[in-house]
Short mmCIF file of C-alpha atoms in Angstrom, two decimals:
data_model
loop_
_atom_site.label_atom_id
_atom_site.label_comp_id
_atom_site.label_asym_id
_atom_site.label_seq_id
_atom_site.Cartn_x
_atom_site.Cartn_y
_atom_site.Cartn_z
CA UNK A 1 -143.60 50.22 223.12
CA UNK A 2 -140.37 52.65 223.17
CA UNK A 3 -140.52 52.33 219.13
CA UNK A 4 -144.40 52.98 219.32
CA UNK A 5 -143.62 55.97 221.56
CA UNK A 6 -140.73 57.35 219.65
CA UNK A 7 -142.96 57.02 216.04
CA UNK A 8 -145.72 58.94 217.80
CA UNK A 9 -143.27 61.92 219.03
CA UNK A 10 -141.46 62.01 215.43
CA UNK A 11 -145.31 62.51 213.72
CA UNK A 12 -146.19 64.84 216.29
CA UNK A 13 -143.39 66.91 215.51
CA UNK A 14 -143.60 66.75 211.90
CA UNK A 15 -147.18 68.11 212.31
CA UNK A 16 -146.57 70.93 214.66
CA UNK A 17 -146.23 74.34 213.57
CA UNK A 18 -145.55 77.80 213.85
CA UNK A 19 -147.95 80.92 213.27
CA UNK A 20 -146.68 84.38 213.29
CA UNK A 21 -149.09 87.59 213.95
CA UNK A 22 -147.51 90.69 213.14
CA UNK A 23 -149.50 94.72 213.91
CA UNK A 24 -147.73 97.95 213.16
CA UNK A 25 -149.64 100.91 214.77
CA UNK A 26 -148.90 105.01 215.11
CA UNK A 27 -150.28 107.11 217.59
CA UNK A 28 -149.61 110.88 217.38
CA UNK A 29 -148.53 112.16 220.79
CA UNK A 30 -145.75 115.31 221.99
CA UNK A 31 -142.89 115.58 224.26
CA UNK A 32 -143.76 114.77 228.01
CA UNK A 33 -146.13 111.84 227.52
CA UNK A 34 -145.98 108.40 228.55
CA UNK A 35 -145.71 104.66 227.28
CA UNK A 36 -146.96 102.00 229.13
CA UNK A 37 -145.93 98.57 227.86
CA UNK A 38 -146.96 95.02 229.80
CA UNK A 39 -146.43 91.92 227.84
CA UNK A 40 -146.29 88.67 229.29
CA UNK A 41 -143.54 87.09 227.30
CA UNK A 42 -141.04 89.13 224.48
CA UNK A 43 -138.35 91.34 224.17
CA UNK A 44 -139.34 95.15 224.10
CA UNK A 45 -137.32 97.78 222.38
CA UNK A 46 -137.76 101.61 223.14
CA UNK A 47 -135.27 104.46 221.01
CA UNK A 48 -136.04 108.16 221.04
CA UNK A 49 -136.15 110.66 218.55
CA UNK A 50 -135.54 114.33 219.78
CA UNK A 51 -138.14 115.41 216.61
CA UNK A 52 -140.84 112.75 216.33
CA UNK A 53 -144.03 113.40 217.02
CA UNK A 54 -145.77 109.90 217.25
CA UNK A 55 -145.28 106.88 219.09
CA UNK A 56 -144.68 103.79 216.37
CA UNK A 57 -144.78 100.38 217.70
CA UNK A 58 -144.09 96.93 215.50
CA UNK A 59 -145.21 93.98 217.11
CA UNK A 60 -144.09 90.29 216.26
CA UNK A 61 -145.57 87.20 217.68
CA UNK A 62 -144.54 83.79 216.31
CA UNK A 63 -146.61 81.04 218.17
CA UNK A 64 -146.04 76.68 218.29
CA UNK A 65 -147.62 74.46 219.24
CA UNK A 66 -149.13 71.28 217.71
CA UNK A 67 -151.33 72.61 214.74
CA UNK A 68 -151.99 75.56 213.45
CA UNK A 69 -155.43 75.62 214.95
CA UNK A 70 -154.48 75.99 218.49
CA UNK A 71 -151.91 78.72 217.21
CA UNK A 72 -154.38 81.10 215.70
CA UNK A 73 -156.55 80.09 218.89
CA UNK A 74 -153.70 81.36 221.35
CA UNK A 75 -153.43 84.25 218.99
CA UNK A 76 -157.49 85.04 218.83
CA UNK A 77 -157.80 84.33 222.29
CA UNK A 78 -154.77 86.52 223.69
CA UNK A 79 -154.94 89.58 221.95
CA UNK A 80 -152.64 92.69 221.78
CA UNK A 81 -154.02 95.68 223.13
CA UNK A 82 -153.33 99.13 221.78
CA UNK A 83 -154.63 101.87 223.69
CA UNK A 84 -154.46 105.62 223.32
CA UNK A 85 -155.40 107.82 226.67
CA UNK A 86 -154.66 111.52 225.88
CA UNK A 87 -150.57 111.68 225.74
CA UNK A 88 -150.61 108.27 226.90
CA UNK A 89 -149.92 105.43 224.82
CA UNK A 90 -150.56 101.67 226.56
CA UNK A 91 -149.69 98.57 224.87
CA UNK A 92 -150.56 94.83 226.61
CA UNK A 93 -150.55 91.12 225.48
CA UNK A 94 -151.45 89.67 228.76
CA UNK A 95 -150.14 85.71 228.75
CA UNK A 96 -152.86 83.34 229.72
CA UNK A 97 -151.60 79.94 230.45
CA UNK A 98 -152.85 76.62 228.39
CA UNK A 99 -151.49 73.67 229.76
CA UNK A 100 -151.22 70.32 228.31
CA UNK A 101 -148.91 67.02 230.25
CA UNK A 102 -148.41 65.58 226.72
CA UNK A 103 -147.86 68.64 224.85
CA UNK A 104 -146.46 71.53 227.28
CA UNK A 105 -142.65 71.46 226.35
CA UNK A 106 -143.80 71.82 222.53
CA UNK A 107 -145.17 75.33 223.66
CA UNK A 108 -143.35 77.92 222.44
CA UNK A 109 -143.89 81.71 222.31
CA UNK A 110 -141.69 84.31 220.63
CA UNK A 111 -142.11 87.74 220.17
CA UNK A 112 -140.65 91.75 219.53
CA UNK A 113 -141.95 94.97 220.69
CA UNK A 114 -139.78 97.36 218.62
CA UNK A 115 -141.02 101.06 219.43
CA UNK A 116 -140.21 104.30 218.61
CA UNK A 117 -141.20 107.61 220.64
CA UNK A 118 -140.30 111.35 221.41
CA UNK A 119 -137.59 112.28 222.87
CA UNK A 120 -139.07 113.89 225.91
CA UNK A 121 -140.81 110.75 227.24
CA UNK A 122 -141.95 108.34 230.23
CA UNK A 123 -141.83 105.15 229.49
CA UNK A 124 -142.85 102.05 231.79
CA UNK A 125 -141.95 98.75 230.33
CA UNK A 126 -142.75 94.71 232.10
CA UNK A 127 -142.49 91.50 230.41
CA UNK A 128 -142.35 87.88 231.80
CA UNK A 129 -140.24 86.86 229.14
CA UNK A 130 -137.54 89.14 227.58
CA UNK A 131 -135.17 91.37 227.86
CA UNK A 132 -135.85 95.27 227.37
CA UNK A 133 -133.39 97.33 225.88
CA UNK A 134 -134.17 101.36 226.40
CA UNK A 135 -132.05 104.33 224.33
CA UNK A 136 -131.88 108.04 224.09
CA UNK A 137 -135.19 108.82 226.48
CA UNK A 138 -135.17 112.00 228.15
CA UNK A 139 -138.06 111.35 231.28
CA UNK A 140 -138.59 108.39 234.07
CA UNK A 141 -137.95 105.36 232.86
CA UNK A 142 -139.06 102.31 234.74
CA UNK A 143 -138.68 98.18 233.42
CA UNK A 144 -139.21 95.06 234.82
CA UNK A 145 -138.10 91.81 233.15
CA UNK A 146 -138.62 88.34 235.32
CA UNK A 147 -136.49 86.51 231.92
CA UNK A 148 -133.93 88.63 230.47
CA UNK A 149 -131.46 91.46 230.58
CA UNK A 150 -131.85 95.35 230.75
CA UNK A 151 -129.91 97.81 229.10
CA UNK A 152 -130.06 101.48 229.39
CA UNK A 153 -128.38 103.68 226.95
CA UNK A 154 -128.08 107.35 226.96
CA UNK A 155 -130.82 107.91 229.66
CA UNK A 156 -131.75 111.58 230.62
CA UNK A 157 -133.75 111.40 233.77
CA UNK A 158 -134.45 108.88 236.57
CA UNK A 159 -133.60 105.18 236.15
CA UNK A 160 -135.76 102.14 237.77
CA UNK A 161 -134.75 98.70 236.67
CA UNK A 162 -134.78 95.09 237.50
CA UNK A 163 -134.79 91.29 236.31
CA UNK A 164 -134.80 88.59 238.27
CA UNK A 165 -132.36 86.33 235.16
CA UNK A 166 -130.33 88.17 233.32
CA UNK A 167 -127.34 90.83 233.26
CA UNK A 168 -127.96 94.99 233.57
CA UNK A 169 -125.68 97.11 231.65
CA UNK A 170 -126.33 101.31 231.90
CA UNK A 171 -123.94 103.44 229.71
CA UNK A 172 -124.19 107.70 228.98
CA UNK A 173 -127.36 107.51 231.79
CA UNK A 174 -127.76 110.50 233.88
CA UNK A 175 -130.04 111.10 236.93
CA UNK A 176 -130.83 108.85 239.40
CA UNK A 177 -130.22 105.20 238.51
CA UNK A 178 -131.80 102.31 240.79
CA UNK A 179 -130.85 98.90 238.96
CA UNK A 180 -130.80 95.38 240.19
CA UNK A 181 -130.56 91.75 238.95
CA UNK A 182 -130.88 88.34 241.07
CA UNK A 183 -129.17 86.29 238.79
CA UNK A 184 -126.64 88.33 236.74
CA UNK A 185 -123.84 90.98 236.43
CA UNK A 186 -124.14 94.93 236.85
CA UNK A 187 -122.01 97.33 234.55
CA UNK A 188 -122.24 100.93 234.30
CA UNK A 189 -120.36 102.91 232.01
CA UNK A 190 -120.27 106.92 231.90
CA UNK A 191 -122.94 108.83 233.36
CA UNK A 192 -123.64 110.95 236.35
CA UNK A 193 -126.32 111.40 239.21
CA UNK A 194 -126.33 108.66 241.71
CA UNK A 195 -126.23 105.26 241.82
CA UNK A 196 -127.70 102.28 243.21
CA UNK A 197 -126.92 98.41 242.01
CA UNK A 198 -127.73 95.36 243.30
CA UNK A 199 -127.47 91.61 242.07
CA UNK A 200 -127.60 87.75 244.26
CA UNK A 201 -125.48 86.41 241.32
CA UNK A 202 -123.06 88.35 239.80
CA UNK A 203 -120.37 91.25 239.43
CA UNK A 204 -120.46 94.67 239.13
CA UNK A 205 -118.40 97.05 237.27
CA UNK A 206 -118.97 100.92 237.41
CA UNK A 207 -116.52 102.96 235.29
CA UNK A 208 -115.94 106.83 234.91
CA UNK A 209 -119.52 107.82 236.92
CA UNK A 210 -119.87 110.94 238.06
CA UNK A 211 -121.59 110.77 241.56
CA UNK A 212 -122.25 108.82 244.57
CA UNK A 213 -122.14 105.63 244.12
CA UNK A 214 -123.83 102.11 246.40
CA UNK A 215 -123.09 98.79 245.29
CA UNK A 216 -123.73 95.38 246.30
CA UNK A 217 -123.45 91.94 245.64
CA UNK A 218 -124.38 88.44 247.18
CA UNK A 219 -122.09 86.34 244.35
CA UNK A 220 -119.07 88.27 242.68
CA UNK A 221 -116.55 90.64 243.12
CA UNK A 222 -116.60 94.32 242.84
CA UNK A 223 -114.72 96.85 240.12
CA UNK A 224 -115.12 100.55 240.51
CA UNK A 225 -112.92 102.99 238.87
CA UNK A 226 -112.78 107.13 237.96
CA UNK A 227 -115.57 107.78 240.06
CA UNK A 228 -116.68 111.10 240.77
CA UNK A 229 -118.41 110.74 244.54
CA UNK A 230 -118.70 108.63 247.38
CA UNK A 231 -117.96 105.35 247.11
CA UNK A 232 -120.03 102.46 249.38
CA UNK A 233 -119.32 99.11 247.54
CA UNK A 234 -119.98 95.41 249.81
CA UNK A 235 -119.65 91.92 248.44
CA UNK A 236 -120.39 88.79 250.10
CA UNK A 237 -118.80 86.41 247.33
CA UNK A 238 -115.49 88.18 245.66
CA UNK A 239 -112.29 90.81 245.03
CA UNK A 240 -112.78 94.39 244.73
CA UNK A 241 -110.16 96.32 242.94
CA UNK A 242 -110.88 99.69 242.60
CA UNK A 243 -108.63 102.53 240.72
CA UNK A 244 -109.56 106.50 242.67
CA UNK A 245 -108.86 109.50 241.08
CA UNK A 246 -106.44 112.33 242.42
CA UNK A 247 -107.75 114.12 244.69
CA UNK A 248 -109.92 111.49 245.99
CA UNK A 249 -113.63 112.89 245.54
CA UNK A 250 -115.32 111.49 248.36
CA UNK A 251 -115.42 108.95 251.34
CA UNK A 252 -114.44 105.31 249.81
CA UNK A 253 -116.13 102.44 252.57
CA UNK A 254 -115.62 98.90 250.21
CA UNK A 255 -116.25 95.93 252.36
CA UNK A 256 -116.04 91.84 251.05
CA UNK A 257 -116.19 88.40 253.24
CA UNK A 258 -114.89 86.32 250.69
CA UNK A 259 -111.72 88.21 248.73
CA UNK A 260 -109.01 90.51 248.88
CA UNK A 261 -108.69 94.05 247.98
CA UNK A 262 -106.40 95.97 245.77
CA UNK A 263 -106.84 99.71 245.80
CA UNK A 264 -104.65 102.08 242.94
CA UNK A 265 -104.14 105.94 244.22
CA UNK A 266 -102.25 108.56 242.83
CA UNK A 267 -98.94 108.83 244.65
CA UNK A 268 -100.11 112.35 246.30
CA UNK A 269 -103.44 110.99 247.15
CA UNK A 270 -104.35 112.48 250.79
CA UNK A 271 -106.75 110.54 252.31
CA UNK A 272 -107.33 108.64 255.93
CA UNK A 273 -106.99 105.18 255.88
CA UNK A 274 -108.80 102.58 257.61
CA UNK A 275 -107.85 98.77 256.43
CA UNK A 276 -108.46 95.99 258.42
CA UNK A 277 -108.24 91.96 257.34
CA UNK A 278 -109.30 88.91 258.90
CA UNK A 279 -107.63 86.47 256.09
CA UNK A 280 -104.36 88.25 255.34
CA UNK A 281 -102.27 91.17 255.63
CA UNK A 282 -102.07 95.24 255.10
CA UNK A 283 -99.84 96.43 252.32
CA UNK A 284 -99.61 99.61 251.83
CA UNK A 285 -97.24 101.90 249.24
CA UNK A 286 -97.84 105.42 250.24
CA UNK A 287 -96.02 107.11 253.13
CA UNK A 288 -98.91 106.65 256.59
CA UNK A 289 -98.66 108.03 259.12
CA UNK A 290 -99.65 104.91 261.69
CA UNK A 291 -102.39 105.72 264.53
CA UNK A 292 -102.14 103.43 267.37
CA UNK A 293 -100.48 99.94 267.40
CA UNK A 294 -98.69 98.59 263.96
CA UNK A 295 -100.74 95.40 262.96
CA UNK A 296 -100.20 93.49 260.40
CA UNK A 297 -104.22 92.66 260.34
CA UNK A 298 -105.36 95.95 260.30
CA UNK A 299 -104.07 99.93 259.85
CA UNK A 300 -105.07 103.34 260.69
CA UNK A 301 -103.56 106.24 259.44
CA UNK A 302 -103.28 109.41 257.72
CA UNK A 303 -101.51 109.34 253.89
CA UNK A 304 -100.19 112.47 252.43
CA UNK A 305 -101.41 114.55 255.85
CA UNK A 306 -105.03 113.05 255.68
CA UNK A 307 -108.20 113.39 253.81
CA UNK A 308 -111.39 111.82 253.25
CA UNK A 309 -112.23 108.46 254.76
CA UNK A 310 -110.94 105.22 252.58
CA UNK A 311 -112.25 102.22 254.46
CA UNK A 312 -110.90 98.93 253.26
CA UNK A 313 -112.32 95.51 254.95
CA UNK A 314 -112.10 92.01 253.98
CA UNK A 315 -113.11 88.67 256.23
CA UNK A 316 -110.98 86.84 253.23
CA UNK A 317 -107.89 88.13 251.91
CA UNK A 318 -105.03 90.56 251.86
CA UNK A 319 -105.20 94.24 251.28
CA UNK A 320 -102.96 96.03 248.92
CA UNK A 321 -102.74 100.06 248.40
CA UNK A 322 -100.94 100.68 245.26
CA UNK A 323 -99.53 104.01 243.28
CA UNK A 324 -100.79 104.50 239.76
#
């Protein structure tokens, strides 16, 4: 019976296929329109031109299963939708689920959305499946991937972006950028506006931003450095180690329950210092001026005759205030 079984899987296999569909269309459209993209499985791929005055899309769809009929069948049967509505340009391949006990985990489905637009645009991107990778737009940008990672590159206007399985990296974005990930890492490189970041299952890492900035994270530690604003950072599952510039911009509040923290100041940073530990002690090695009783769980002070507000807890760990 197990040979019987294992002959019928090995023809099965040899007979299966794969059928690919491709569909390249144009759609002439100006500066301050919109793209609308929902696909239910596929990575999508947006770049701006400053000059262009059409939006291009090249579609890919490679489809297995166990013949070729019930490929073109999928294909026939789950079409993709290209719709123009004034200066609005809406693309969909809704997923509609076949299910077979014998057959399911043959299934496959593959597929690109590469497409190009002007540079003054809107764009609003979903798939099921993918990751979605956005560059050079100047306008709202809003994706949603429930299978893949998001990147943002180069980003003029407002940011709005979240997967539920992969990483989220934003680089050169400016405006306000609202990202968020339940099972990955957060970096942001660059940029200015303000900033919001999120993730159940990962780090973050924001570098050189120019702004406010509010992070937090269920399942890593925390790195912020060079930025340009407030700074609210809280992690329930690492280390933070952050690097401020000279003067200190803004109010610092970084908070973990499960690491230490290592903060790097200029030695003439002014600032008033808050640091408090339930795992460890308070190292400090700037001049403070202590308020209240010495402890070696927790400090208040004034460095460098005071300035904004750096407040520095852990529920796990040490805390360590070092010159750069």
């Amino acid at each position: 019976m197990k040979t019987l079984f294992a002959l019928l899987l090995l023809s099965a296999c040899a007979a299966s296929a794969a059928t690919e569909e491709k569909a390249n269309k144009t759609f002439a459209a100006t500066s301050g329109g919109n793209l609308v993209v929902e696909v239910g499985f596929g990575l999508i791929e947006v770049v701006a031109t400053p000059d262009r005055t059409d939006v291009s899309v090249d579609a890919w769809r490679k489809i297995t299963r166990w013949n070729s009929t019930d490929e073109e069948n999928y294909l026939k049967e789950n079409p993709i939708e290209f719709v123009q509505d004034g200066n609005t340009v809406i693309v969909r391949a809704p997923k509609r689920m076949t299910w077979s006990w014998f057959g399911s985990w043959r299934n496959r489905n593959e597929a690109n959305y590469i497409i190009h637009v002007p540079g003054n645009f809107n764009v609003t991107l979903k798939t099921s499946g993918g990751s979605i990778t956005i560059s050079a737009v100047s306008g709202s940008v809003k994706a949603n991937t429930s299978g893949g990672s998001l990147r943002f590159v180069n980003i003029h206007g407002s940011v709005d972006g979240h997967t539920s399985g992969g990483n989220v990296k934003a680089a050169d974005c400016e405006g306000e950028i609202r990202i968020g990930t339940s099972g990955g890492s957060i970096e942001v490189a660059e940029g200015s506006g303000t900033l919001s970041g999120n993730t159940s299952g990962g780090s973050i890492t924001v570098k050189s931003f120019k702004g406010s900035v509010s992070i937090d994270t269920s399942g890593g530690g925390i790195t912020v450095e060079n930025i340009q604003g407030k700074i609210n950072g809280h992690t329930s599952g690492g280390s933070i180690h952050a690097i401020l510039l000279a003067p200190i911009p803004g109010d610092v509040d970084l908070s973990t329950s499960g690491g230490g923290i290592t903060a790097t100041v200029a030695p003439d940073a002014a600032f008033n210092l808050d640091a408090a530990t339930s795992g460890g002690g308070v190292d400090c090695d700037l001049p403070l001026t202590v308020q209240g009783k010495i402890q070696r769980s927790r400090v208040t002070g004034t460095v460098n005759a005071g300035g904004p507000s750096v407040r520095l807890h852990t529920s796990g760990g040490s805390i360590r205030i070092r010159k750069y």
